[in-house]
Short mmCIF file of C-alpha atoms and ligand atoms in Angstrom, two decimals:
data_model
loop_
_atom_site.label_atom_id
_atom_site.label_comp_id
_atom_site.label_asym_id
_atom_site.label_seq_id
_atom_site.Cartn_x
_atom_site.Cartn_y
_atom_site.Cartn_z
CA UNK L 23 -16.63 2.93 -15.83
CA UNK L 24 -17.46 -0.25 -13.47
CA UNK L 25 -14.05 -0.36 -12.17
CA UNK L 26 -11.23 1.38 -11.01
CA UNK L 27 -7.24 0.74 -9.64
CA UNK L 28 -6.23 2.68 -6.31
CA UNK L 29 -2.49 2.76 -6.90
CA UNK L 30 0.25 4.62 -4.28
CA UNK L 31 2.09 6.86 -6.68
CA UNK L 32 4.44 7.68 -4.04
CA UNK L 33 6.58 5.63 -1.26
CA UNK L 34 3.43 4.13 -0.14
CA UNK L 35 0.99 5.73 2.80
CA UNK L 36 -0.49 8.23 0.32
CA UNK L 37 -3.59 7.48 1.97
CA UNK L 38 -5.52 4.63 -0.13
CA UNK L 39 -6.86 3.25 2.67
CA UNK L 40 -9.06 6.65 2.99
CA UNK L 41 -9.56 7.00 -0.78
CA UNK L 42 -11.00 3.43 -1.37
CA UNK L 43 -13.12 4.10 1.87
CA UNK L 44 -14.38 6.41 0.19
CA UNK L 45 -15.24 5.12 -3.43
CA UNK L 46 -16.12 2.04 -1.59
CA UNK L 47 -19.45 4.17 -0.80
CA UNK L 48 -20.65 3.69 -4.75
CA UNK L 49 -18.69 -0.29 -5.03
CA UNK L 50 -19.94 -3.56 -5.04
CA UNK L 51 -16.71 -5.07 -4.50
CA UNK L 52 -12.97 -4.06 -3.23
CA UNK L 53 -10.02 -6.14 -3.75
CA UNK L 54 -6.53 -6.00 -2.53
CA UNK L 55 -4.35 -7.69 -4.87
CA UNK L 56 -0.64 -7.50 -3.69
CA UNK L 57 1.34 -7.12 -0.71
CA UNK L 58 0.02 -8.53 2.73
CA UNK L 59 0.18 -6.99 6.49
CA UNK L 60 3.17 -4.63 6.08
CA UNK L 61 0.58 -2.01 4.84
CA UNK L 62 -1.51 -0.22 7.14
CA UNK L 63 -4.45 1.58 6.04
CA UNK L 64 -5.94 3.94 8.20
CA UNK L 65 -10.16 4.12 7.33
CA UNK L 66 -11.98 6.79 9.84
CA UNK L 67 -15.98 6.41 10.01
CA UNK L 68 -18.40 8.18 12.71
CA UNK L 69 -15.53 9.29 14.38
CA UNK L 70 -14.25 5.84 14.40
CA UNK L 71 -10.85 4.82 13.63
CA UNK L 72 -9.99 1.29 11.55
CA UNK L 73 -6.41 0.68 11.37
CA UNK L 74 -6.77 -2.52 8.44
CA UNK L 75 -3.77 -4.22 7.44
CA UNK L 76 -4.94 -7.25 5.35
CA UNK L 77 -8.93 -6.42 4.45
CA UNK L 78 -9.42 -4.41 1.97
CA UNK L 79 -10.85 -0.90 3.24
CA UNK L 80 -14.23 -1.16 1.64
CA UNK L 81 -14.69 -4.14 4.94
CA UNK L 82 -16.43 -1.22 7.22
CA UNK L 83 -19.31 -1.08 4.29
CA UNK L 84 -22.50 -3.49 4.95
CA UNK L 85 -23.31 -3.51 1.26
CA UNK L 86 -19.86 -4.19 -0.08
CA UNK L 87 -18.23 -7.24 -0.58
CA UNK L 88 -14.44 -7.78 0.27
CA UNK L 89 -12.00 -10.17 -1.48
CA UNK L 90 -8.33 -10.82 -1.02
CA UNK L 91 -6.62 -11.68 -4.35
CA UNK L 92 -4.48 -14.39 -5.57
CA UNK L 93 -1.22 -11.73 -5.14
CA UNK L 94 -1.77 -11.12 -1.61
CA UNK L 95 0.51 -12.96 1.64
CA UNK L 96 -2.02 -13.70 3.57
CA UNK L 97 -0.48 -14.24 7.58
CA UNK L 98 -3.74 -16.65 9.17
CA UNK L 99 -3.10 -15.29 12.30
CA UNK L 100 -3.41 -11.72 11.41
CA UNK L 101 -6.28 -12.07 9.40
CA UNK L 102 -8.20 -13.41 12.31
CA UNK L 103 -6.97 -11.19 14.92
CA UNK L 104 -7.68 -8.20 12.69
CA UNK L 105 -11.57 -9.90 12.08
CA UNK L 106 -11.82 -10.08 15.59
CA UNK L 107 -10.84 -6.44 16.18
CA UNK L 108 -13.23 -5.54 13.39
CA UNK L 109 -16.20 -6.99 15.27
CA UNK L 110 -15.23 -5.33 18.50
CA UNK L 111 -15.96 -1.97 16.06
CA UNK L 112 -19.48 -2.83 15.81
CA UNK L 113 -18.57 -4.79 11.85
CA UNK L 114 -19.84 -7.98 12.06
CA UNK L 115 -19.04 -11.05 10.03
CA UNK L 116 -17.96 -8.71 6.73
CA UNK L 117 -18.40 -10.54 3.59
CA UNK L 118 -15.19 -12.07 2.75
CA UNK L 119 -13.72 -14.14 -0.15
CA UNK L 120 -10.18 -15.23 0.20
CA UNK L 121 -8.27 -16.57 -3.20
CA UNK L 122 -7.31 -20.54 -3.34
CA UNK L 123 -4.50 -19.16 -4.86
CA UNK L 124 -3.10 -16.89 -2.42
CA UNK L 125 0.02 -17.72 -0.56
CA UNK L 126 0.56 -17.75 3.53
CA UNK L 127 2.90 -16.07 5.32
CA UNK L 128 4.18 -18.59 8.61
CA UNK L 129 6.16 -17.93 11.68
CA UNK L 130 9.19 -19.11 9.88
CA UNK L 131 8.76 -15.96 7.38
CA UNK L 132 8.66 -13.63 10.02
CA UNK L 133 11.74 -14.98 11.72
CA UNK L 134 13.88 -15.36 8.37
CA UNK L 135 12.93 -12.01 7.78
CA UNK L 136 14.12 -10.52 11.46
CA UNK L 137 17.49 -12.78 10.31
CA UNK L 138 17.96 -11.47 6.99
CA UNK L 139 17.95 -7.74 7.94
CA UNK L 140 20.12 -8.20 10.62
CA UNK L 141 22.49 -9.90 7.85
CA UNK L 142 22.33 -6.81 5.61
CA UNK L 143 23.45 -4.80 8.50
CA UNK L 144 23.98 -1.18 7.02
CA UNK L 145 22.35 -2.52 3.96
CA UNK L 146 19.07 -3.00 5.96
CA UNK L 147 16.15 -2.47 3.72
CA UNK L 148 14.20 -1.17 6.91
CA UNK L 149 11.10 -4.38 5.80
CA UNK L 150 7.88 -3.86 8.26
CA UNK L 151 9.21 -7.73 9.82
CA UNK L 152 6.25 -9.11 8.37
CA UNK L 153 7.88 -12.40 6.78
CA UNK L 154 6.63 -10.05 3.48
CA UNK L 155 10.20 -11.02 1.26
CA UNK L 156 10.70 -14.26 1.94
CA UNK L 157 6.91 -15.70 1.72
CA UNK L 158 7.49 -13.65 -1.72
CA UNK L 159 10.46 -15.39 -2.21
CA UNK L 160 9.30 -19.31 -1.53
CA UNK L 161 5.84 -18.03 -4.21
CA UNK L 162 8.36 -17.72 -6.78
CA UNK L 163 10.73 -20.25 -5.83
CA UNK L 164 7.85 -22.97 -5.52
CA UNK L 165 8.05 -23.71 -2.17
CA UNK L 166 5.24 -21.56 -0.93
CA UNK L 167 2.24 -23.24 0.78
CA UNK L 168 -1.36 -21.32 -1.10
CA UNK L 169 -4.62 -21.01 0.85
CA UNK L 170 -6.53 -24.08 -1.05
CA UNK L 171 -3.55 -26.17 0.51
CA UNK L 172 -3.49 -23.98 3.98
CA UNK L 173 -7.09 -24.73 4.90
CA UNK L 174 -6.89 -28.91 4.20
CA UNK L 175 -5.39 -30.64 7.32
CA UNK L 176 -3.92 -33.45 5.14
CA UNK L 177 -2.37 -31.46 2.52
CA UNK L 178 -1.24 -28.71 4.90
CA UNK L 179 0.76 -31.31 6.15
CA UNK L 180 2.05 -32.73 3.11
CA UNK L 181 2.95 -29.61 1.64
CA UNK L 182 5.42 -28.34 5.06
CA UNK L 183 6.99 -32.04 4.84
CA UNK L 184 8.10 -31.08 1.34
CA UNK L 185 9.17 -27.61 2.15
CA UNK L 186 9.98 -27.75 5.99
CA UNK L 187 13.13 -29.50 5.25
CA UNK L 188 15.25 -26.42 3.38
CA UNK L 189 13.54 -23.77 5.50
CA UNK L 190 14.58 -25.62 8.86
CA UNK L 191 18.60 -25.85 6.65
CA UNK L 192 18.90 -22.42 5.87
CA UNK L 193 17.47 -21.52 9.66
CA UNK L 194 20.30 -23.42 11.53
CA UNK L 195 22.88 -23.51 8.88
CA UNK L 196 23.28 -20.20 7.58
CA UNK L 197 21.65 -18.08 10.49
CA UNK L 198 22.26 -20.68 13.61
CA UNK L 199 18.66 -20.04 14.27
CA UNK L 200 15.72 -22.39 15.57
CA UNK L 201 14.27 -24.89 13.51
CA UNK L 202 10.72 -25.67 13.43
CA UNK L 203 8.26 -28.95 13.30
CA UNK L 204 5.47 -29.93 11.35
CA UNK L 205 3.22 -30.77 14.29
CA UNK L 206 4.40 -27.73 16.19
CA UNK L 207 3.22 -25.52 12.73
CA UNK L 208 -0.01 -27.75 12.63
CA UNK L 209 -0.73 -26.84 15.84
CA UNK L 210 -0.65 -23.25 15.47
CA UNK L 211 -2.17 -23.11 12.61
CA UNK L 212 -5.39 -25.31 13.73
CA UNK L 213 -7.83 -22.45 14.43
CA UNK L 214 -6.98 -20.28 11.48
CA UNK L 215 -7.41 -23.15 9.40
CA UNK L 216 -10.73 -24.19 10.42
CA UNK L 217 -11.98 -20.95 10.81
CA UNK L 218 -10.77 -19.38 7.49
CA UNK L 219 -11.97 -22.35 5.30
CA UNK L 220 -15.17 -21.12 4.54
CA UNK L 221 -14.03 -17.73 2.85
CA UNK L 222 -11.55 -19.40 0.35
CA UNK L 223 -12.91 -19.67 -2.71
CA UNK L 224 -11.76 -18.91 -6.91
CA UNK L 225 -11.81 -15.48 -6.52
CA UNK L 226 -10.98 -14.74 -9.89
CA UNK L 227 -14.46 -16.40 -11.02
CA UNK L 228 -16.24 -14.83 -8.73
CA UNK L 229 -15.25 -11.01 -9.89
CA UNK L 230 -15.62 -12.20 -13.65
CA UNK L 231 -18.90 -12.81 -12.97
CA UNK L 232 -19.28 -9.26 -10.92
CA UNK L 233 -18.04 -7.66 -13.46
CA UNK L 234 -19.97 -9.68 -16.87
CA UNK L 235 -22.73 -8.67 -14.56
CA UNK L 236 -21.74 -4.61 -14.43
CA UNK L 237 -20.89 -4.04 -10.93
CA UNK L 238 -18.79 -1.87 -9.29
CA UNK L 239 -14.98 -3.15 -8.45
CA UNK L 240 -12.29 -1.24 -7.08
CA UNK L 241 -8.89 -3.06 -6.70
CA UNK L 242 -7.12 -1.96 -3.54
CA UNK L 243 -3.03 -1.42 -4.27
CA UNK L 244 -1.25 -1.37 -1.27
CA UNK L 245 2.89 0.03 -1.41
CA UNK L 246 3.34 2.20 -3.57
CA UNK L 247 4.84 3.07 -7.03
CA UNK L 248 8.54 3.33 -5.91
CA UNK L 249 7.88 0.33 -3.79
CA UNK L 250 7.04 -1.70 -6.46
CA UNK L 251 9.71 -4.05 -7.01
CA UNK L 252 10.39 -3.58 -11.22
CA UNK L 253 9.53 0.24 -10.83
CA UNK L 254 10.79 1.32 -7.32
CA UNK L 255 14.13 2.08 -6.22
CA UNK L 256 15.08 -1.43 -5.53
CA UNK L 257 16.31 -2.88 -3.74
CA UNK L 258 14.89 -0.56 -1.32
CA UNK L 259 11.41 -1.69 -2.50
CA UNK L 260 8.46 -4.71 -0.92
CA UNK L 261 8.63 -7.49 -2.66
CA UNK L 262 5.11 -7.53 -4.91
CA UNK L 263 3.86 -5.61 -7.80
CA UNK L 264 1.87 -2.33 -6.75
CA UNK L 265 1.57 -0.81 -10.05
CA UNK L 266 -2.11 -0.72 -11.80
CA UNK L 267 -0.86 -3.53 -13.88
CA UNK L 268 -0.07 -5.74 -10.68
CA UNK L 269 -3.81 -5.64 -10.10
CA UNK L 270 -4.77 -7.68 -12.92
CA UNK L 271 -2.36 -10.47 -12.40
CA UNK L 272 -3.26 -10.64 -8.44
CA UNK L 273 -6.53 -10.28 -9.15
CA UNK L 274 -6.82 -12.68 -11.61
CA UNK L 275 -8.57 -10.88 -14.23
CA UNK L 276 -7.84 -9.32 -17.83
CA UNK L 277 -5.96 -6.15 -17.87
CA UNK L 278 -8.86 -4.37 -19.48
CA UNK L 279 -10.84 -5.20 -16.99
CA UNK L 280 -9.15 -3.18 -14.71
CA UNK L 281 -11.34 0.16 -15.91
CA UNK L 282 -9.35 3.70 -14.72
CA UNK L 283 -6.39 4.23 -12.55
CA UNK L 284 -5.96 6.59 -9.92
CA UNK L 285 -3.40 7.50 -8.09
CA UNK L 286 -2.86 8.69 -4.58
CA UNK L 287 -0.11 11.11 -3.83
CA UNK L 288 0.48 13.17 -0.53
CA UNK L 289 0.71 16.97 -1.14
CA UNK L 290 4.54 16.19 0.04
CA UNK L 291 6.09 13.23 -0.05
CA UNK L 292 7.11 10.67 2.92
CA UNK L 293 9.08 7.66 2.82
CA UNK L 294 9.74 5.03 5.58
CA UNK L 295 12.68 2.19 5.50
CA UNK L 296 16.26 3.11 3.71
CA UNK L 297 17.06 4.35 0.11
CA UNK L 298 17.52 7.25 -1.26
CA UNK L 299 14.99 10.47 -1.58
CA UNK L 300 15.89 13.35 -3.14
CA UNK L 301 13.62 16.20 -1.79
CA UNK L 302 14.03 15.22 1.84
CA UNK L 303 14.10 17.41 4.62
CA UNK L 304 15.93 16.89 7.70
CA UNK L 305 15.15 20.02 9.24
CA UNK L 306 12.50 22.06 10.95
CA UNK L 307 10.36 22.29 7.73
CA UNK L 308 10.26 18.79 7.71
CA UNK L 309 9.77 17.93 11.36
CA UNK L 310 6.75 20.69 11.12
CA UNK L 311 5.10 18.45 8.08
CA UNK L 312 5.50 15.22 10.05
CA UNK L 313 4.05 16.12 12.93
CA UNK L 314 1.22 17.94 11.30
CA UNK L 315 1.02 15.47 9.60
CA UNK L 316 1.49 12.82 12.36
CA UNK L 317 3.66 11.28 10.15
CA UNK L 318 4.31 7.63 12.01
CA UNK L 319 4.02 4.16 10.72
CA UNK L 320 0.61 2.74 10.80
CA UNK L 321 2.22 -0.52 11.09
CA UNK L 322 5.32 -0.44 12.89
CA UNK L 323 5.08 3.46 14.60
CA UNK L 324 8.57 4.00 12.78
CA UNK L 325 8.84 8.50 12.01
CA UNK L 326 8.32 8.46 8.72
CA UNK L 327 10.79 10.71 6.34
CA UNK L 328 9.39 13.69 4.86
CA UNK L 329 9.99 15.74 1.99
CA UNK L 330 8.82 18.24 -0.78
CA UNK L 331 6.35 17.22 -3.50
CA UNK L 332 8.36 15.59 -6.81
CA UNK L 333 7.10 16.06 -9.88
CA UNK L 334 9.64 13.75 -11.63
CA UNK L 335 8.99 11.43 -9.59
CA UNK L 336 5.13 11.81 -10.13
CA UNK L 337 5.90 11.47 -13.88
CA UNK L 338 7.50 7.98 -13.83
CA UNK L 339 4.15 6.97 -11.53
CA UNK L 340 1.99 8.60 -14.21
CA UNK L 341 4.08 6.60 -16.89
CA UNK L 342 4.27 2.73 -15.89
CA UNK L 343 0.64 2.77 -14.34
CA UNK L 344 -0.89 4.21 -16.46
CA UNK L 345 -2.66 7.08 -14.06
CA UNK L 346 -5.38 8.42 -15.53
CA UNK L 347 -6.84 10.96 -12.64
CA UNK L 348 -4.92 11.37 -9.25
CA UNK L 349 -6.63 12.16 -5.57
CA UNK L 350 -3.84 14.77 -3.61
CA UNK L 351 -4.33 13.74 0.04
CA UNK L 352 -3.33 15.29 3.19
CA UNK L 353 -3.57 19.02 1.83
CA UNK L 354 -4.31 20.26 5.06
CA UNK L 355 -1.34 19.67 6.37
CA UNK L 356 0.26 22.62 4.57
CA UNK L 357 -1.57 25.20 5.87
CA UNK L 358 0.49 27.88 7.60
CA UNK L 359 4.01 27.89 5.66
CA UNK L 360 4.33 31.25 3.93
CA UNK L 361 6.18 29.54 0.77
CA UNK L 362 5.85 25.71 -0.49
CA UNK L 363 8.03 24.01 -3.04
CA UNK L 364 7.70 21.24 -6.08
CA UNK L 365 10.87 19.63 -7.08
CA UNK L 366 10.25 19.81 -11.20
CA UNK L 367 13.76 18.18 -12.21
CA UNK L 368 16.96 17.19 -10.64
CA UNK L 369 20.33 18.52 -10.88
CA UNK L 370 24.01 16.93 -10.67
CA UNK L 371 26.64 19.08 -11.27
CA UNK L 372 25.85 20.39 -14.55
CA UNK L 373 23.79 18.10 -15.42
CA UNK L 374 19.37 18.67 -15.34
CA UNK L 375 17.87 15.13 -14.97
CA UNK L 376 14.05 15.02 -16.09
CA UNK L 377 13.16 11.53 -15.30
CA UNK L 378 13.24 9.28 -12.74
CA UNK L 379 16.91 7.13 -12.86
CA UNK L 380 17.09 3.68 -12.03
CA UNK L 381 21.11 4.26 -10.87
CA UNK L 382 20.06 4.51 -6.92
CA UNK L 383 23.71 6.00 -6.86
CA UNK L 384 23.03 8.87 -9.32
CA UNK L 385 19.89 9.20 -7.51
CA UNK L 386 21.73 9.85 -3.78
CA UNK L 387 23.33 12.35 -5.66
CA UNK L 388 20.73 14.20 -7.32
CA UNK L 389 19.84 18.20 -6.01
CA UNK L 390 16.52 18.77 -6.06
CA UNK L 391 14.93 22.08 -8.37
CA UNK L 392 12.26 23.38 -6.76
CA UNK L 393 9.37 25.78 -8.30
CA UNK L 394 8.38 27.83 -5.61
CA UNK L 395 4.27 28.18 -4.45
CA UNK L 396 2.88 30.86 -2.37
CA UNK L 397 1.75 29.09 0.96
CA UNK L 398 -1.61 29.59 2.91
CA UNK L 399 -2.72 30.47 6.45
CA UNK L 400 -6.16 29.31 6.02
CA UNK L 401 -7.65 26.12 7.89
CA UNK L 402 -8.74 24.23 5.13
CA UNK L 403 -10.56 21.11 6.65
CA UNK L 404 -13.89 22.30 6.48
CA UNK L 405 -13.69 23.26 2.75
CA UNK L 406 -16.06 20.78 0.73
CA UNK L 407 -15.48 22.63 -2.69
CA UNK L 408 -12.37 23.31 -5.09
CA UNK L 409 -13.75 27.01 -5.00
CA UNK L 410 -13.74 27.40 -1.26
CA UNK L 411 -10.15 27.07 -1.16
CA UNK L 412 -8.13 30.37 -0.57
CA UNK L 413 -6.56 31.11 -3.76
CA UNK L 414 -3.08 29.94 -3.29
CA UNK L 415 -4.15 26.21 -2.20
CA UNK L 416 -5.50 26.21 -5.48
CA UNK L 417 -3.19 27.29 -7.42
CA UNK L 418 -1.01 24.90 -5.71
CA UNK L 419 -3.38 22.05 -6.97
CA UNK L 420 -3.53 23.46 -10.36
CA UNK L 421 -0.10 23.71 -10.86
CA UNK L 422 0.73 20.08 -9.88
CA UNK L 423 -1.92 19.21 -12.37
CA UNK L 424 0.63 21.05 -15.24
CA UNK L 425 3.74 19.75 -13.35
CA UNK L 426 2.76 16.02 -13.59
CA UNK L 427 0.11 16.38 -16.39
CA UNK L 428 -2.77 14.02 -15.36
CA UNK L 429 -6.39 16.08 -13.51
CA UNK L 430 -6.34 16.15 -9.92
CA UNK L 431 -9.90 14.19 -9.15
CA UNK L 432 -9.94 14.45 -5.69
CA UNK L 433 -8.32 16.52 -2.83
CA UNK L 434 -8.38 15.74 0.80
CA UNK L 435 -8.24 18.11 3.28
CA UNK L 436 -8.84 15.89 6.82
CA UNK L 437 -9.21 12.36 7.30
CA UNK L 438 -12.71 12.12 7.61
CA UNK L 439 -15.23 10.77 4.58
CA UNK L 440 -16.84 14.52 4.46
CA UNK L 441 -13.38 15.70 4.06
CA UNK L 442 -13.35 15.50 0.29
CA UNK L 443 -13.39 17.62 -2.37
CA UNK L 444 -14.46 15.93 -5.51
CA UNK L 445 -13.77 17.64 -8.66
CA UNK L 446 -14.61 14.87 -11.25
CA UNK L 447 -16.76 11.73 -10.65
CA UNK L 448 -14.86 8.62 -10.66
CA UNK L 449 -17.45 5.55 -10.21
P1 IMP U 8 8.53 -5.15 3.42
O1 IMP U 8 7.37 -4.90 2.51
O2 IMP U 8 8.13 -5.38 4.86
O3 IMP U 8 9.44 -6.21 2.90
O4 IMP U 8 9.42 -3.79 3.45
C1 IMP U 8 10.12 -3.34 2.31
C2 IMP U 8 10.11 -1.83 2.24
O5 IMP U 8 8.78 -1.39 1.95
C3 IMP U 8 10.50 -1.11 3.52
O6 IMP U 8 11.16 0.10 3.17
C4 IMP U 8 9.17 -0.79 4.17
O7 IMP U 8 9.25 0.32 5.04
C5 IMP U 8 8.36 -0.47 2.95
N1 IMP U 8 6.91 -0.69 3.14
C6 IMP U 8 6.25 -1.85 3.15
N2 IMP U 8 4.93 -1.65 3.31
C7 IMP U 8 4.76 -0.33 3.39
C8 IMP U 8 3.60 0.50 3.52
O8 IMP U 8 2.45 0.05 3.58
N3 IMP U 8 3.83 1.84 3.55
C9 IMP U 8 5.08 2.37 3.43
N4 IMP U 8 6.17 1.65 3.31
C10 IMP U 8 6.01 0.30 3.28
#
């Protein structure tokens, strides 16, 4: 197969960032098609640590080339502090294609995003602050400014005379906020512009014509499956499509194009922002995972929440992506509990709940039901094949394999590229 979704089949930070790394070694291309710089993806190499929030993770490979969809919100400034940082890591000048069709995330998104959680009060969703939602928000509601319009002094302007207007209303009407000026936006913007220009281009064409010619793409999802906006627990969810399906509309290519999907899941589960998670655990067990795990925020350093391993959850990710294989990450962080547990239904009152509810009340209320594992004491992060795992570890894999009924392809046991057991090849 010449291509290939990475899809979070979890609460997002599954560990994509590290998984695309590493199919990025066989690609041609990667491409993140949704979401912007609320994800973080974390991409060790030599010993070297890449913390990427808008290029796609297959940047930090000479040979591959890197492309930013059409579904992405791209902010300017970001993007070029992040290129810089990339070339102070030894990567120079990547190769980079940014879509005409992406939109732009500007300093009024950030701010009416700041405003709009503080308006929710206990409500909060918990958003990264990232001006993600409401540059979402002006896409769909037409009053977004794309790259192709970004990069052209003249129609930059243009466009934030048309759109300025309502922004600057809602900023000092409804919040009492600051307004803001065209020139003072032009300004800002300058350098980005002129220094961006040459890297936007129809992305779209350009991967047909990868892909009429055979090569390798992998599409990049960032979030994750319950973050997705139709399939998460909304409205605790981003505001884009992460699902395997949301790749070939921010892409820009046919759905069968889109090859196999795979999807990343922790060997627990974490979750950061509000909402509702069933197999959480607010005690030691939990703060034991998370700091094994070093469970923080790649973005915004927030403790993420941490919980058991759901299979019904799993089995609603399975279902509207489509997953086809899926990599279990972070394995070794489970070494040394004598006992670990899958939740394999839920439970209220009398009640056994099998899949995944959209009621986010029901959901609050739902008991996990755990099948019990046998744990391992074993360090596991030099292991580099399924067989050299102690027993239990794989027996742990095995049985998530029954529990959510799709083959576990990959399983990683440390954070480095060597660090991977592969099981079945996937490009
Ligand atoms: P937003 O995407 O900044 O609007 O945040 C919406 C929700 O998605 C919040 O709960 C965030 O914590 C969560 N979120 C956004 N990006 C990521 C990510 O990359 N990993 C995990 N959670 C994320």
């Amino acid at each position: 197969m010449a291509s290939l979704v990475v899809v979070g089949a979890q609460w997002g930070d599954e560990g994509k960032g590290k998984v695309t790394d590493f199919l990025a070694q066989a690609a041609d291309w990667v491409v993140r098609y949704q979401g912007g710089n609320n994800a973080g993806h974390t991409v060790v190499v030599g010993g070297k640590t890449f913390k990427l929030h808008l290029l796609p993770s297959g940047v930090v490979h000479e040979r591959v080339k890197s492309v930013i969809g059409n579904g992405v919100v791209i902010d300017p400034l970001v993007l070029l502090e992040e290129l810089d940082r990339l070339r102070d890591l030894g990567v120079q000048d990547p190769e980079l294609f940014i879509s005409d069709r992406a939109h732009v995330i500007l300093s009024y998104h950030r701010l009416q995003d700041e405003l709009e959680e503080k308006a929710r009060g206990d409500a909060k969703i918990g958003t990264t602050g990232r001006g993600i939602g409401p540059a979402y928000v002006d896409k769909i509601g037409r009053a977004g400014i794309r790259m192709i319009d970004f990069v052209d002094p003249e129609r930059f302007r243009k466009r934030l005379e048309t759109v300025l207007p309502a922004k600057n209303n809602l900023l000092a009407k409804l919040y009492g906020a600051r307004t803001f000026t065209v020139e003072e936006i032009l300004a800002e913007y300058a350098e980005a512009q002129a220094r961006l220009r040459p890297m936007v281009c129809d992305t779209s064409y350009l991967l047909d014509e990868a892909l009429k010619r055979g090569e390798r793409v992998v599409f990049e999802g960032a979030q994750g499956t319950l973050l997705d906006v139709d399939h998460g627990t909304y409205p605790y969810v981003t505001s884009s499509s992460p699902v395997a399906a949301g790749a070939a509309v921010g892409a820009g290519v046919g759905p069968q194009r889109i090859g196999t999907v795979l999807g990343i899941v922790k060997a627990y589960t974490t979750r950061v922002g509000s909402g509702p998670f069933p197999t959480e655990l607010k005690n030691a067990t939990g703060d034991r995972i998370r700091e094994r795990g070093r469970e923080y925020g790649t973005t915004t350093g927030r403790p993420r929440r941490v919980g058991w391993f759901d299979a019904v959850m799993l089995r609603h990710s399975v279902r509207v992506n489509g997953i086809d294989n899926i990599a279990v990450m972070l394995l070794d962080v489970l070494s040394g509990f004598d006992e670990i547990q899958v939740c394999v239904a839920y439970r209220v009152g009398d009640e056994t709940i099998r899949s995944f509810p959209a009621d986010l009340e029901l959901l609050a209320q739902c008991e996990p039901v755990y099948e019990r594992f046998a744990g391992w004491h074993e360090d596991i992060t030099g292991c580099t094949r399924f067989e050299e795992l102690p027993q239990a570890a794989q027996d742990y894999i095995t049985g998530l394999e029954r529990l959510v009924g799709v083959p576990v392809a990959l399983v990683s046991v440390g954070p480095g590229r060597e660090q991977t057991i592969v099981r079945k090849q996937l490009l």
